[in-house]
Amino acid sequence: MPDLPSPIANFELPFDPPLAPVIDLEPLINLAPGRRSDSAIDGIAVSTVNPGSGRAHIMYVSENLAGLLGFRPDQLLGKGPESLFSPRTPAAQLDAVAELVERGQQAVVRLELAHASGAGIPVQASFLELPSFSGGWPYFLSVFRDLSAGIVEDQLLADQSAMLDSLARGQHISELLVQVASRVESQVEGGTCWIALADSTGLLEPTVTGRHAHDVVDETLANLTHSGHWSTPSYHRVVDLPDRLQVRLREADVDALWIYPVAGPGHERRGVLAVAHAARPGPSTNEVRVLTHMSQVIAVAVDRNVAESSLTHQALHDALTQLPNRALIIDRLEQAVARLGRERTRLAALLVDVDRFKSLNDTWGPDVGDEVLIEVSRRLRRSVRLGDTVGRIGGDQFLVLCVANGEGDAEAMAERIVSSVSAPVVLTSGDEIRITSSVGVVLIDEPGQSPAVVISNAESALASAIAAGRSRYAVYEKGLQQQVVVRHEVEQALHIAITDDELVVHYQPLVDIATGRMVGAEALIRWERPGFGLLPPSDFIEIAEDTGLIVPLGAWVIDEVCHRLADWPVGTDGQRPTISVNLSARQLGDPSLIPTILGALDRHGVSTEDIGFEVTESMRVEDVEAASITLKRLAALGCKLSIDDFGIGYATLDYLRRFSMADTIKIDRSFVDGLGTSREDTAIVTASLALAASLGLSVVAEGVETVAQYGLLGDLGCDLAQGYLMSKPVPLDEAHDLWSRRQLILPPSTIS
Ligand code: C2E
Ligand code: MG
Ligand code: MG
């Protein structure tokens, strides 16, 4: 047939729509498309030529050939046969083939096929003209044998031994699984690799899910691997799955699933390696090799991991949660930080703390505490991605290490952790408890950082998450570290301050508004800190409260005030001022408070009526109960009690009810400030005064700075005033002078 153009040499011709007669090719070529892995033939194509136009097109492609090229068969039908070949194939080679075929001979050559990705696939190709039927169009048969197999095989073996080698050198199985998955994905164009490992009961737990959601993978694998299905490789179409799964998988662009078993030496179920593919129903010969090898690698890794529950495992894992312990996680952190320079990634360390764990442990007992920690470790493991590490670094603290592409990534992880830990925990007893967690996040982008620095930075971020109210995360910032250092220094120095006499008390007079005369004073602490000058309470009281130092500090103030009251020079009227001392919530909850007060009064011979106490209204709700018990006892002893900073708390009326033993309220400076100028502030002060009057309480206005405020307070019937207008807080000797003068201001009626 020399007048017929060769289908192979014709590759310049434009595409011709397929017009070929329909024939059954299977008996003709005697090879079922399903027979792929065990056949020496890796692909068959049949093309034909339209004698009228002289154009050639592909009319049959076996599934394994399409697979080898990264297509579905229907994507190749109708195209010119030249589209199968790599553009690098020399034209002279194709001409020679055409000539042989035209002469009715079989042409056998080595050439490269074109993969969808653009890569070339080395093959041995045989071309042959088939006898034409009833004088119809000529058919050309092309049979291909993939030669890359040998190359791939070598590469696979090299890969396999490299992976097993690093496993033997202590690489964690989770890291190996990530490598396996990326190897599979690089070999299977358009495929996403899933790996699930079987637990001791044989139940599959997905550990690598690529870009797919854990629950979808979980459900899909459970569906496909029940009964005997899992023990040999199997290929499934998504259309055969239950509707609900079908929808979700299609949304994720999955069309087919290839399931490869991971089995132990005695065919025990160790897990499953799966490929979710967007288009192709089954793997090519090469892909089969890759998947088989890789499932073997996983099997060895799993067995080795099980064997590791020996001494090394125990030494490096926490017995309760089975998570890496402090030593191991610090080692991992060190390695990950060292890799940073090379891999251009950023690392995030998240320090997770279970909120109020100690009180949970005290209330529910250590068994429940253990149960909670196990549950938290499970939730953390589920919150992180594969390749991330979760370890327990101490009591109720966990450290998560993860690759972060930026702050947003790390914050999303922190958010996921906070929300997953806060779901209620159902205990084995059936009780349900609610827990929360706080997280300190550190981003690490320089390779040089030591684990100790990373952890201490995470601790300062955690401290600020806790300070901001718990059940949240905070990201470490450089300034934060500075604050923590300062805080730490203050804490140390404050210990010494108490014993080394660095604390002093200043006194600020309280004036009876109707007369303008001093009737009492408030004791306000100051710290003469060497090298820092005189520090106001705002610089150290909060730290003292947080650390518990407020208890010895408060005891010192009480003793000091009692001492000074005893020595206070009495005026001609023989009177002494009433001096009030501020008490923190922490002191009110401390059982040593009453004995401390009674001891000081007794030691200095001061009567209970001469001393008063102020408690702030902005106390946390959980402290109120303990505080009200102590206050009742103080009231019963005859001490005067004031509710300080009145108006700024949230539960003003509730506090008044609970602290009904108080005899005075002190209206906060912030309201007095706007008195007469701000309508709201004036309304609040007026309402507070009315409320106090109806409850029989006396009222002190704090922070009186102007004559106008003073005058208005007089008009409103306020009893007492304290503020810079009369006097700032002053040292003891000046306070004595003020007391001897007594008349600190004229009554408002005379000055307005
Ligand atoms: P506080 O009990 O409300 O004390 C009143 C604060 O208002 C004092 O600040 C006082 O100097 C300030 N002040 C008084 N009159 C005026 C004014 O006219 N204008 C302005 N701008 N401020 C005025 P200070 O001495 O800095 O004390 C701050 C807080 O520290 C106190 O608020 C109290 O809550 C706490 N504190 C002071 N001493 C002690 C103590 O010994 N123990 C405890 N637990 N807390 C203390
Ligand atoms: Mg006060
Ligand atoms: Mg106050």
XYZ file of N, CA, C and O in Angstrom, residues 639-719:
324
model
N -14.043 46.759 113.641
C -13.249 47.547 112.683
C -14.181 48.221 111.687
O -15.213 47.663 111.321
N -13.769 49.414 111.191
C -14.549 50.089 110.157
C -14.191 49.491 108.799
O -13.023 49.221 108.534
N -15.200 49.322 107.967
C -14.943 48.711 106.660
C -15.458 49.604 105.539
O -16.589 50.087 105.602
N -14.643 49.818 104.521
C -15.074 50.626 103.376
C -15.000 49.809 102.098
O -14.096 48.992 101.930
N -15.979 50.089 101.224
C -15.887 49.515 99.879
C -15.189 50.560 99.017
O -15.721 51.650 98.798
N -13.981 50.201 98.582
C -13.112 51.137 97.855
C -13.488 51.162 96.377
O -14.085 50.226 95.858
N -13.107 52.208 95.703
C -13.253 52.326 94.247
C -14.682 52.040 93.793
O -14.911 51.417 92.756
N -15.659 52.486 94.608
C -17.055 52.181 94.321
C -17.491 52.748 92.977
O -17.183 53.887 92.638
N -18.209 51.905 92.213
C -18.736 52.363 90.922
C -18.031 51.752 89.730
O -18.569 51.706 88.646
N -16.811 51.255 89.949
C -16.101 50.734 88.772
C -16.289 49.234 88.579
O -16.007 48.709 87.522
N -16.766 48.547 89.612
C -16.999 47.103 89.478
C -18.232 46.884 88.635
O -18.949 47.817 88.280
N -18.470 45.644 88.301
C -19.620 45.369 87.429
C -20.878 45.042 88.210
O -21.956 45.057 87.692
N -20.703 44.645 89.462
C -21.859 44.126 90.187
C -22.101 44.942 91.436
O -22.211 44.437 92.525
N -22.168 46.262 91.220
C -22.230 47.173 92.338
C -23.291 46.826 93.382
O -23.003 46.726 94.570
N -24.515 46.589 92.890
C -25.584 46.315 93.848
C -25.378 44.989 94.540
O -25.603 44.854 95.748
N -24.913 44.013 93.787
C -24.667 42.706 94.352
C -23.572 42.791 95.435
O -23.664 42.175 96.482
N -22.557 43.602 95.168
C -21.490 43.774 96.152
C -22.032 44.411 97.423
O -21.685 44.033 98.519
N -22.895 45.388 97.227
C -23.447 46.070 98.399
C -24.210 45.082 99.278
O -24.158 45.134 100.501
N -24.921 44.169 98.609
C -25.695 43.177 99.345
C -24.739 42.238 100.096
O -24.869 41.984 101.281
N -23.726 41.761 99.367
C -22.787 40.819 99.971
C -21.912 41.470 101.035
O -21.515 40.839 101.998
N -21.567 42.728 100.790
C -20.696 43.413 101.747
C -21.513 44.359 102.624
O -21.119 45.482 102.901
N -22.650 43.849 103.074
C -23.532 44.695 103.875
C -22.905 45.037 105.225
O -23.377 45.906 105.931
N -21.825 44.334 105.586
C -21.143 44.639 106.842
C -20.322 45.925 106.753
O -19.855 46.438 107.763
N -20.135 46.452 105.520
C -19.349 47.684 105.373
C -20.152 48.872 105.871
O -21.372 48.857 105.853
N -19.441 49.924 106.344
C -20.173 51.100 106.796
C -19.938 52.304 105.898
O -20.577 53.318 106.034
N -18.999 52.173 104.971
C -18.651 53.319 104.125
C -18.431 52.872 102.684
O -17.934 51.773 102.454
N -18.804 53.734 101.725
C -18.358 53.484 100.362
C -17.472 54.644 99.940
O -17.675 55.785 100.352
N -16.445 54.315 99.129
C -15.555 55.362 98.621
C -15.784 55.474 97.120
O -15.478 54.544 96.378
N -16.384 56.584 96.705
C -16.696 56.761 95.286
C -15.401 56.976 94.509
O -14.586 57.841 94.866
N -15.230 56.180 93.489
C -13.968 56.190 92.747
C -13.659 57.553 92.133
O -14.544 58.261 91.655
N -12.361 57.819 92.138
C -11.845 59.084 91.632
C -12.312 59.408 90.214
O -12.563 60.544 89.863
N -12.477 58.362 89.400
C -12.832 58.609 88.000
C -14.197 59.278 87.856
O -14.437 60.015 86.904
N -15.106 59.042 88.822
C -16.431 59.695 88.745
C -16.384 61.092 89.327
O -17.023 62.022 88.829
N -15.590 61.224 90.419
C -15.472 62.537 91.049
C -14.832 63.526 90.070
O -15.193 64.695 90.006
N -13.943 62.975 89.272
C -13.239 63.768 88.277
C -14.195 64.545 87.352
O -13.973 65.698 87.028
N -15.278 63.869 86.946
C -16.204 64.501 85.997
C -17.372 65.188 86.685
O -18.335 65.606 86.031
N -17.286 65.267 87.992
C -18.401 65.850 88.748
C -18.614 67.314 88.349
O -17.688 68.118 88.400
N -19.849 67.625 87.947
C -20.162 68.998 87.554
C -19.820 69.290 86.100
O -20.302 70.252 85.522
N -19.018 68.439 85.471
C -18.695 68.684 84.056
C -19.279 67.584 83.169
O -19.767 67.856 82.084
N -19.237 66.344 83.644
C -19.824 65.258 82.852
C -21.172 64.875 83.442
O -21.290 64.665 84.655
N -22.184 64.827 82.542
C -23.534 64.536 83.021
C -23.600 63.134 83.648
O -24.169 62.934 84.712
N -22.934 62.153 82.975
C -22.979 60.765 83.481
C -22.316 60.659 84.845
O -22.854 60.059 85.758
N -21.096 61.253 84.931
C -20.369 61.156 86.196
C -21.173 61.796 87.334
O -21.271 61.249 88.432
N -21.745 62.936 87.036
C -22.534 63.621 88.074
C -23.717 62.744 88.485
O -24.029 62.607 89.673
N -24.336 62.092 87.479
C -25.484 61.226 87.774
C -25.053 60.041 88.632
O -25.747 59.663 89.586
N -23.877 59.457 88.294
C -23.417 58.290 89.058
C -23.126 58.672 90.511
O -23.524 57.992 91.451
N -22.463 59.819 90.679
C -22.143 60.252 92.048
C -23.437 60.530 92.817
O -23.606 60.087 93.960
N -24.361 61.203 92.179
C -25.634 61.525 92.844
C -26.373 60.242 93.229
O -26.878 60.103 94.350
N -26.418 59.291 92.282
C -27.136 58.037 92.546
C -26.451 57.256 93.658
O -27.108 56.668 94.525
N -25.101 57.260 93.653
C -24.380 56.525 94.689
C -24.672 57.108 96.066
O -24.844 56.383 97.048
N -24.726 58.442 96.088
C -25.004 59.093 97.368
C -26.407 58.742 97.873
O -26.602 58.472 99.052
N -27.359 58.718 96.926
C -28.738 58.400 97.312
C -28.831 56.957 97.812
O -29.481 56.665 98.818
N -28.141 56.078 97.091
C -28.146 54.670 97.454
C -27.540 54.478 98.841
O -28.090 53.782 99.704
N -26.390 55.141 99.070
C -25.709 55.026 100.360
C -26.611 55.543 101.487
O -26.715 54.921 102.543
N -27.269 56.660 101.199
C -28.139 57.237 102.232
C -29.243 56.261 102.606
O -29.551 56.050 103.787
N -29.812 55.622 101.574
C -30.922 54.719 101.867
C -30.450 53.475 102.615
O -31.215 52.818 103.293
N -29.187 53.139 102.490
C -28.663 51.952 103.183
C -27.955 52.327 104.489
O -27.396 51.485 105.181
N -27.945 53.625 104.783
C -27.314 54.072 106.025
C -25.796 54.011 105.986
O -25.132 53.820 107.005
N -25.204 54.128 104.788
C -23.746 54.084 104.669
C -23.192 55.498 104.553
O -23.843 56.376 103.990
N -21.995 55.710 105.076
C -21.397 57.017 104.817
C -20.554 56.949 103.553
O -20.185 55.873 103.101
N -20.310 58.150 102.972
C -19.663 58.182 101.662
C -18.401 59.047 101.690
O -18.410 60.153 102.219
N -17.329 58.493 101.126
C -16.104 59.272 100.904
C -15.988 59.512 99.408
O -16.112 58.571 98.630
N -15.721 60.774 99.023
C -15.435 61.031 97.609
C -13.915 61.044 97.464
O -13.227 61.783 98.161
N -13.405 60.161 96.580
C -11.958 60.073 96.372
C -11.518 61.042 95.282
O -12.281 61.331 94.365
N -10.292 61.480 95.368
C -9.700 62.268 94.272
C -10.314 63.637 94.077
O -10.477 64.099 92.939
N -10.654 64.290 95.187
C -11.210 65.645 95.060
C -10.052 66.611 94.799
O -9.141 66.730 95.617
N -10.098 67.259 93.660
C -8.968 68.116 93.283
C -9.341 69.581 93.169
O -8.478 70.448 93.176
N -10.636 69.843 92.988
C -11.016 71.259 92.782
C -12.048 71.715 93.803
O -12.806 70.900 94.361
N -12.042 73.005 93.990
C -13.007 73.614 94.904
C -14.425 73.376 94.391
O -15.348 73.126 95.168
N -14.572 73.393 93.052
C -15.902 73.185 92.481
C -16.440 71.805 92.852
O -17.599 71.655 93.254
N -15.567 70.794 92.722
C -15.997 69.429 93.086
C -16.375 69.381 94.568
O -17.389 68.812 94.955
N -15.514 69.973 95.346
C -15.726 69.979 96.803
C -17.066 70.631 97.165
O -17.854 70.100 97.942
N -17.310 71.772 96.506
C -18.561 72.493 96.772
C -19.779 71.668 96.386
O -20.751 71.545 97.137
N -19.688 71.047 95.210
C -20.815 70.257 94.725
C -21.074 69.059 95.635
O -22.219 68.703 95.927
N -19.978 68.444 96.103
C -20.120 67.290 97.004
C -20.833 67.712 98.289
O -21.668 66.980 98.824
N -20.499 68.931 98.747
C -21.170 69.447 99.945
C -22.658 69.610 99.688
O -23.495 69.191 100.494
N -22.989 70.188 98.524
C -24.402 70.388 98.165
C -25.143 69.066 98.100
O -26.313 68.961 98.441
N -24.431 68.029 97.591
C -25.083 66.724 97.410
C -25.171 65.928 98.720
O -25.719 64.842 98.761
N -24.550 66.455 99.753
C -24.657 65.796 101.059
C -23.631 64.695 101.266
O -23.829 63.776 102.065
N -22.521 64.778 100.546
C -21.474 63.766 100.737
C -20.767 64.021 102.070
O -20.548 65.168 102.453
N -20.417 62.934 102.798
C -19.877 63.090 104.149
C -18.409 63.503 104.158
O -18.026 64.434 104.844
